[in-house]
Short mmCIF file of C-alpha atoms in Angstrom, two decimals:
data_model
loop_
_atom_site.label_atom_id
_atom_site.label_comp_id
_atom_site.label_asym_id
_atom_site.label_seq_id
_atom_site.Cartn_x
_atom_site.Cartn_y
_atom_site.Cartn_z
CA UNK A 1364 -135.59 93.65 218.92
CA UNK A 1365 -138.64 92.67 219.99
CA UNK A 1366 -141.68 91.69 218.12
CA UNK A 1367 -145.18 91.79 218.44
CA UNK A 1368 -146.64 87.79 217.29
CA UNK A 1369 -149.20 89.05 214.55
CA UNK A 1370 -151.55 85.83 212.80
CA UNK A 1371 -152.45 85.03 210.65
CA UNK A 1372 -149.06 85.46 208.32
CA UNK A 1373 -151.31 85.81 205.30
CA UNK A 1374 -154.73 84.68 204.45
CA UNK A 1375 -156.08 83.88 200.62
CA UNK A 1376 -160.08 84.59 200.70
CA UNK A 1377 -162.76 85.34 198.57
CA UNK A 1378 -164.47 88.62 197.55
CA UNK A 1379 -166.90 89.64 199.93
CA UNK A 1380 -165.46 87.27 202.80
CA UNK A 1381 -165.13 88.77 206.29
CA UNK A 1382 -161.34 88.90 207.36
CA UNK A 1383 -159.80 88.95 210.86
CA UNK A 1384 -156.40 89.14 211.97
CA UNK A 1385 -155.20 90.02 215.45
CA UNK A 1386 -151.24 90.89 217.59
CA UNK A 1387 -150.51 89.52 220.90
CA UNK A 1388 -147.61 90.39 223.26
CA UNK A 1389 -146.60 89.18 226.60
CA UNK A 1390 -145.92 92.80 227.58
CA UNK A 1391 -148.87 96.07 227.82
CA UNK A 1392 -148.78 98.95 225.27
CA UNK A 1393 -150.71 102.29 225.93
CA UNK A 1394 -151.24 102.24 222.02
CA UNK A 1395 -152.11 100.04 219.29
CA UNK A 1396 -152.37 100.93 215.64
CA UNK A 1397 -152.63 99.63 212.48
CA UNK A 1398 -151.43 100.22 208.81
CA UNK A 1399 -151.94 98.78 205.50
CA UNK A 1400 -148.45 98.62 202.98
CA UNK A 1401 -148.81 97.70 199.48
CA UNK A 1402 -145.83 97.18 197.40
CA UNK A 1403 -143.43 99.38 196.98
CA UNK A 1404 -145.19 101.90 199.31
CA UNK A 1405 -144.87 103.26 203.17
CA UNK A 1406 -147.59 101.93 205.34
CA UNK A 1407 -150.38 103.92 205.81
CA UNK A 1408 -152.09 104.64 209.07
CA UNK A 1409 -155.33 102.72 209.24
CA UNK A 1410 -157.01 102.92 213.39
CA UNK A 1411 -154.97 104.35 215.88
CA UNK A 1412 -156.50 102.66 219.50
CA UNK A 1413 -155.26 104.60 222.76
CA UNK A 1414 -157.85 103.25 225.37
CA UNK A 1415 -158.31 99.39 226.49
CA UNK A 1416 -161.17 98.19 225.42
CA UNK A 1417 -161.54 100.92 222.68
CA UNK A 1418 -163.40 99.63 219.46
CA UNK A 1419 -162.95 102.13 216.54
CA UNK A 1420 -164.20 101.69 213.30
CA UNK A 1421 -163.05 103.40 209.77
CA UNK A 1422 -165.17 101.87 207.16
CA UNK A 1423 -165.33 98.51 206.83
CA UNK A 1424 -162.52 98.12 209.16
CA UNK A 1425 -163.57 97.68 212.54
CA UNK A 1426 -159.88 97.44 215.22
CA UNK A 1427 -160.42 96.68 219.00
CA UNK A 1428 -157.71 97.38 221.88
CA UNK A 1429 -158.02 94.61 224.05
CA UNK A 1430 -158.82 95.22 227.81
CA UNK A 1431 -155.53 93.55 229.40
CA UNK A 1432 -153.96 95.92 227.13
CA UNK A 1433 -151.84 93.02 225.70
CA UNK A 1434 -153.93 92.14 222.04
CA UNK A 1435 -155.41 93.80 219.53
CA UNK A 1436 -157.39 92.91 216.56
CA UNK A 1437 -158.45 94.36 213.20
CA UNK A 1438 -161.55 93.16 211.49
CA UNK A 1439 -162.40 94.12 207.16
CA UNK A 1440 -165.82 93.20 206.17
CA UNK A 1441 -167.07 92.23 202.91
CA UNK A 1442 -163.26 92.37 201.80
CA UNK A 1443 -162.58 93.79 198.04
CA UNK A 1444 -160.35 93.52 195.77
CA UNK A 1445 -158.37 96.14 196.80
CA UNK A 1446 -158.00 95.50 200.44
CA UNK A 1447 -154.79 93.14 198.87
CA UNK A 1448 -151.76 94.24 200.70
CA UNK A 1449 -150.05 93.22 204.21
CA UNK A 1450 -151.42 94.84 207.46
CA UNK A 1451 -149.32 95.72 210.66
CA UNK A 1452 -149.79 95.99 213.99
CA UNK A 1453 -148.08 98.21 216.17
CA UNK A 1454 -147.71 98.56 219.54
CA UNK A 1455 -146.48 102.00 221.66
CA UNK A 1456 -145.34 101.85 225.28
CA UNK A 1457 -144.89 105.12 226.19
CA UNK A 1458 -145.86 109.04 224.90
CA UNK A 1459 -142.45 108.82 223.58
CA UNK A 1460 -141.56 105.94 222.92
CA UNK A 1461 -140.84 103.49 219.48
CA UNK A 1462 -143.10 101.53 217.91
CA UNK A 1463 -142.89 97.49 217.74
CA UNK A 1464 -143.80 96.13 215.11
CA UNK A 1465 -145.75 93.12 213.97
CA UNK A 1466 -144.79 90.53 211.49
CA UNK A 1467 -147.54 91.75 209.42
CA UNK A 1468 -150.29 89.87 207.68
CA UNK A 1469 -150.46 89.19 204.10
CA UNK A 1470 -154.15 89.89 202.71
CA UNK A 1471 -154.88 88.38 199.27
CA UNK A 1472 -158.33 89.05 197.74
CA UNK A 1473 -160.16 86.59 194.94
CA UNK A 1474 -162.66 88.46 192.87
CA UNK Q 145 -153.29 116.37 206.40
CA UNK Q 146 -150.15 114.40 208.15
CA UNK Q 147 -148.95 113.89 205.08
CA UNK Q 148 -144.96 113.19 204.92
CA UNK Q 149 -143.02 112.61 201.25
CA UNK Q 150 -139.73 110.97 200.85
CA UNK Q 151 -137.29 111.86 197.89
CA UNK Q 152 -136.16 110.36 195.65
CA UNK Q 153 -138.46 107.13 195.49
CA UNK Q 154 -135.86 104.98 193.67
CA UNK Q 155 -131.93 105.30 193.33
CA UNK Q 156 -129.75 103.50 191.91
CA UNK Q 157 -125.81 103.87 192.35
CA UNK Q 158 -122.58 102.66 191.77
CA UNK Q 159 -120.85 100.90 195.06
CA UNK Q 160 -118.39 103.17 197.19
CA UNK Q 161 -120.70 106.40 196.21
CA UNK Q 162 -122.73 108.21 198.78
CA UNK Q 163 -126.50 108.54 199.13
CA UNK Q 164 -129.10 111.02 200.63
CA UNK Q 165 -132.67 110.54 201.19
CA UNK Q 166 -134.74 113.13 201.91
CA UNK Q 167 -137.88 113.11 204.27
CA UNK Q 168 -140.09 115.78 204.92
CA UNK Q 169 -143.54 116.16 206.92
CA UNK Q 170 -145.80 118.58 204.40
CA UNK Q 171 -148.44 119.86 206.58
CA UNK Q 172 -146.83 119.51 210.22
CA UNK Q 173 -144.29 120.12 212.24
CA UNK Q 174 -142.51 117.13 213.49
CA UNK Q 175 -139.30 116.97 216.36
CA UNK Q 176 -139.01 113.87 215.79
CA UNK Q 177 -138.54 111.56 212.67
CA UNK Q 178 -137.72 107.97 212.36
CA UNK Q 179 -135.58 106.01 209.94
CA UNK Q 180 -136.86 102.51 209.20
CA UNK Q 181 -135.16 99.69 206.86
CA UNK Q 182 -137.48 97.22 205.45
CA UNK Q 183 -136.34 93.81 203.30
CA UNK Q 184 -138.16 92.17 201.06
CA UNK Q 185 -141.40 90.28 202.94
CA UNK Q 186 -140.20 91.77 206.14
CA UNK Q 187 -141.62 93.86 208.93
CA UNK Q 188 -139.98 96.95 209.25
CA UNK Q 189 -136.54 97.40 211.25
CA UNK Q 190 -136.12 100.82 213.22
CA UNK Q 191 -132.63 102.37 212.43
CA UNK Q 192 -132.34 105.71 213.95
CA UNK Q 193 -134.72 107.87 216.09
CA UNK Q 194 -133.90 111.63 214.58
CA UNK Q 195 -134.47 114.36 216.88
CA UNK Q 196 -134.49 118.28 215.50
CA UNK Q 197 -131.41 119.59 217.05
CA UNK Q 198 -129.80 117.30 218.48
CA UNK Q 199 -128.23 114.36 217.41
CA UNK Q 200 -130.13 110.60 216.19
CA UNK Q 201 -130.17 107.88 218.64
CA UNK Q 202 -129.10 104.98 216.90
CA UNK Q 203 -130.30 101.06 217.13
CA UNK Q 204 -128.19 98.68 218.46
CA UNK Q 205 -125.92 97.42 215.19
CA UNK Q 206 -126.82 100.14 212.88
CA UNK Q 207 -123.80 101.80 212.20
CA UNK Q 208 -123.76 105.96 213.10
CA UNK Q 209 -121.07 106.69 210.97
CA UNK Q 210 -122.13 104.90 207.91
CA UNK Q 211 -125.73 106.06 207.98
CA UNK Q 212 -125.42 109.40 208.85
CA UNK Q 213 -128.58 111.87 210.27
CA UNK Q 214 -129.85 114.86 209.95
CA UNK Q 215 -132.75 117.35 211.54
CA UNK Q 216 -132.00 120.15 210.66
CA UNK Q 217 -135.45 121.71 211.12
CA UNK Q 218 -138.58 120.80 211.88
CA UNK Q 219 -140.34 119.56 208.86
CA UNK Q 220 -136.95 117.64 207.32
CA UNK Q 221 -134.92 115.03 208.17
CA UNK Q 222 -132.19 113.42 205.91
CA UNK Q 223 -130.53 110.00 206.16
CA UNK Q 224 -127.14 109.66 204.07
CA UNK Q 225 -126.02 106.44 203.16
CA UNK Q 226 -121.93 106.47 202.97
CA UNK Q 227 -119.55 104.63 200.74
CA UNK Q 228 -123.13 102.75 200.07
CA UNK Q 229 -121.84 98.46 199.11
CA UNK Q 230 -124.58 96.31 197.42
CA UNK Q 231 -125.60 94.52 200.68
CA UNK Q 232 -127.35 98.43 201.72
CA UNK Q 233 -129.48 97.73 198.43
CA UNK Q 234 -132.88 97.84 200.61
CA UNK Q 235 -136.33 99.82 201.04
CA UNK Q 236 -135.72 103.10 203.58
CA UNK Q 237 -138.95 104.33 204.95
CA UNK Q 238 -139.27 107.28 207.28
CA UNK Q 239 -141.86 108.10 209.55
CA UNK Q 240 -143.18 111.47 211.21
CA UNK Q 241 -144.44 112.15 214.88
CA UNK Q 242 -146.92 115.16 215.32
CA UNK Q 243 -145.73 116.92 218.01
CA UNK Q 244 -147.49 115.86 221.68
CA UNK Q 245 -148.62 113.41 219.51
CA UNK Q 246 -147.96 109.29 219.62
CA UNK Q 247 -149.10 108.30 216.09
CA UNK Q 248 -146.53 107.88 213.30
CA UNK Q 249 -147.12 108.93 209.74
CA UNK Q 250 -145.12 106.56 207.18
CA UNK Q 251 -143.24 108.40 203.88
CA UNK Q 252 -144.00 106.36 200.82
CA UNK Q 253 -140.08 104.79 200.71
CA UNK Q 254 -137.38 105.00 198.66
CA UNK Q 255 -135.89 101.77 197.26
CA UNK Q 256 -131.94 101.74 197.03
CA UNK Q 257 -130.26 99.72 194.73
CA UNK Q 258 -126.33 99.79 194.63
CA UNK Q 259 -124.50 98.13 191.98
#
């Protein structure tokens, strides 16, 4: 099915190190979200964007909804330790529709 | 609150046996649930769209009959595995919508392992 093109695929970095990652697709959504899955574990609901050009923040995350409504991107700052896990973009069409996924990024964290 | 919990979290059985995972949405009420196969370093794959009801909708080349659905009310959906062979070994997530709502809440998984 189709895919949403998430980069990075994973990023090594540094305690305390900004991080951004961002999802592209060729087609508009009417939602974007994002979740964080560690192993072993569902993913867990991180921003939920439903406006273009929305910026929402939750913490040190910071998530955007681009204004063609075709990108998004999700910003950590002053990344921990425990930020480790992959991150996933979604994208939703409809009210009713399913979500399509990204790739997912792979976040790994230095102390 | 939009919490949802999956049972059990791990399984393990013997091939040609059958499975069922449970998922449930604790603090909402959800019409519709979603099944979701994920392999290892993989995004996740939608299987089934589970409506309370009324019969799943089904992705193209998941097969109905050997992954069977269930809604049977509105806080619990159940996906049974049938005559389970070691390539279904895999990680099932479900996911919950609020009602009205567009956001999906992820169960923590349950990893299969058939022998």
């Amino acid at each position: 099915g189709q895919q949403l093109n998430q980069s990075p695929q994973s990023m090594f970095i540094q305690e305390g190190e900004d991080v951004s990652m961002n999802c592209t697709s060729s087609s508009i959504f009417n939602t974007w979200l994002w979740y964080k899955q560690e192993p072993g574990e569902g993913p867990v609901l991180l921003i939920a964007l439903y406006k273009a050009g929305e910026l929402t923040s939750n913490g040190r995350l910071t998530a955007q909804f681009g204004i063609t409504r075709k990108d998004s991107f999700l910003n950590i700052s002053a990344s921990i330790p425990s930020d480790v896990g992959i991150y996933f973009c979604a994208g939703l069409r409809g009210s009713q529709g399913n979500l399509i996924f990204g790739k997912g990024t792979k976040l790994s964290v230095k102390p | 609150g939009a919490v949802v919990s999956q049972h059990p979290s791990r399984v393990i059985c013997k091939s040609g046996t059958s499975v069922k995972i449970e998922c449930r949405s604790l603090d909402f009420q959800a019409t519709t649930m979603f099944w979701y196969r994920q392999f290892p370093k993989k995004s996740l794959m939608l299987m089934a769209t589970s409506n309370e009801g009324s019969k799943a909708t089904y992705e193209q080349g998941v097969e109905k009959d050997k992954f069977l659905i269930n809604h049977a009310s509105l806080t619990l959906s159940t996906l049974t595995v049938t005559s389970a062979h070691p390539e279904d070994s895999s990680f099932y997530i479900c996911s919950a919508r609020l009602d009205r709502g567009e956001t999906q809440y992820f169960g923590p998984g349950t990893r299969l392992l058939v022998l």
